[in-house]
């Protein structure tokens, strides 16, 4: 049996960086499920698809798979590696919008479960502990204040051309939190049996240690 660790939380809580580092230390595969929603968003944006029915009808033409090279996840859309293309603010917002569509979630559900079945994984997202892997061996809900999350995202994007202002990023984060928390299907919420880790006052290293401490305490890893 493979070991499954679920990490959920709002945008910019540091999930992906923390989960990637913790997975590397544990020798687990890190699965970033946000990348799957981002890839569907890219697919829809390229085709100009907006309405739920047209997205549902076109989805079977989006063949999405994950490849892992040296512990790094690559997401492949119809044979093209789109790992970099999906990291723009435009796609972040589009991902949050299409993630509210039931057919999109159902489409990605099987893919996520298949990966978890065969490998020791640390999977991050919004509904991993509540919907995708309700039987996960350990569930963590990682959060931080919206202002702190916006500061971190701003720092992360600072080197890129056209970096949005801190205010624009904060507004985006607040809007995305609202969309993710209030949607009817698989809203972002802490699973009852998830452990809350608030990283507002923790450094990256301290956050990684907090996650690893929980893995040790709860799973003996
Ligand atoms: O990295 P960041 O926190 O900005 O976002 P992400 O994890 O890449 O996810 C992008 C969007 O996909 C989120 O705003 C969610 O709406 C959606 N998502 C989801 O609904 N369920 C997941 N398991 C993962 C992401």
mmCIF file of C-alpha atoms in Angstrom, residues 4 13 21 25 42 52 67 81-82 104 140 146 152 159 181 185 195:
data_model
loop_
_atom_site.group_PDB
_atom_site.id
_atom_site.type_symbol
_atom_site.label_atom_id
_atom_site.label_comp_id
_atom_site.label_asym_id
_atom_site.label_seq_id
_atom_site.Cartn_x
_atom_site.Cartn_y
_atom_site.Cartn_z
ATOM 1 C CA UNK A 4 -0.744 9.331 0.787
ATOM 2 C CA UNK A 13 0.018 29.724 1.524
ATOM 3 C CA UNK A 21 10.701 20.242 -0.279
ATOM 4 C CA UNK A 25 13.134 14.881 2.089
ATOM 5 C CA UNK A 42 -4.939 27.040 -20.655
ATOM 6 C CA UNK A 52 -19.818 25.268 -19.060
ATOM 7 C CA UNK A 67 5.535 13.128 -15.913
ATOM 8 C CA UNK A 81 4.922 20.303 -22.001
ATOM 9 C CA UNK A 82 2.947 23.295 -20.662
ATOM 10 C CA UNK A 104 -13.890 19.612 -14.988
ATOM 11 C CA UNK A 140 -2.612 19.019 6.538
ATOM 12 C CA UNK A 146 -3.994 36.993 2.949
ATOM 13 C CA UNK A 152 5.145 36.045 -0.843
ATOM 14 C CA UNK A 159 11.837 38.714 -11.279
ATOM 15 C CA UNK A 181 -14.381 28.793 -0.700
ATOM 16 C CA UNK A 185 -18.539 21.706 -5.908
ATOM 17 C CA UNK A 195 -4.076 19.329 11.080
#
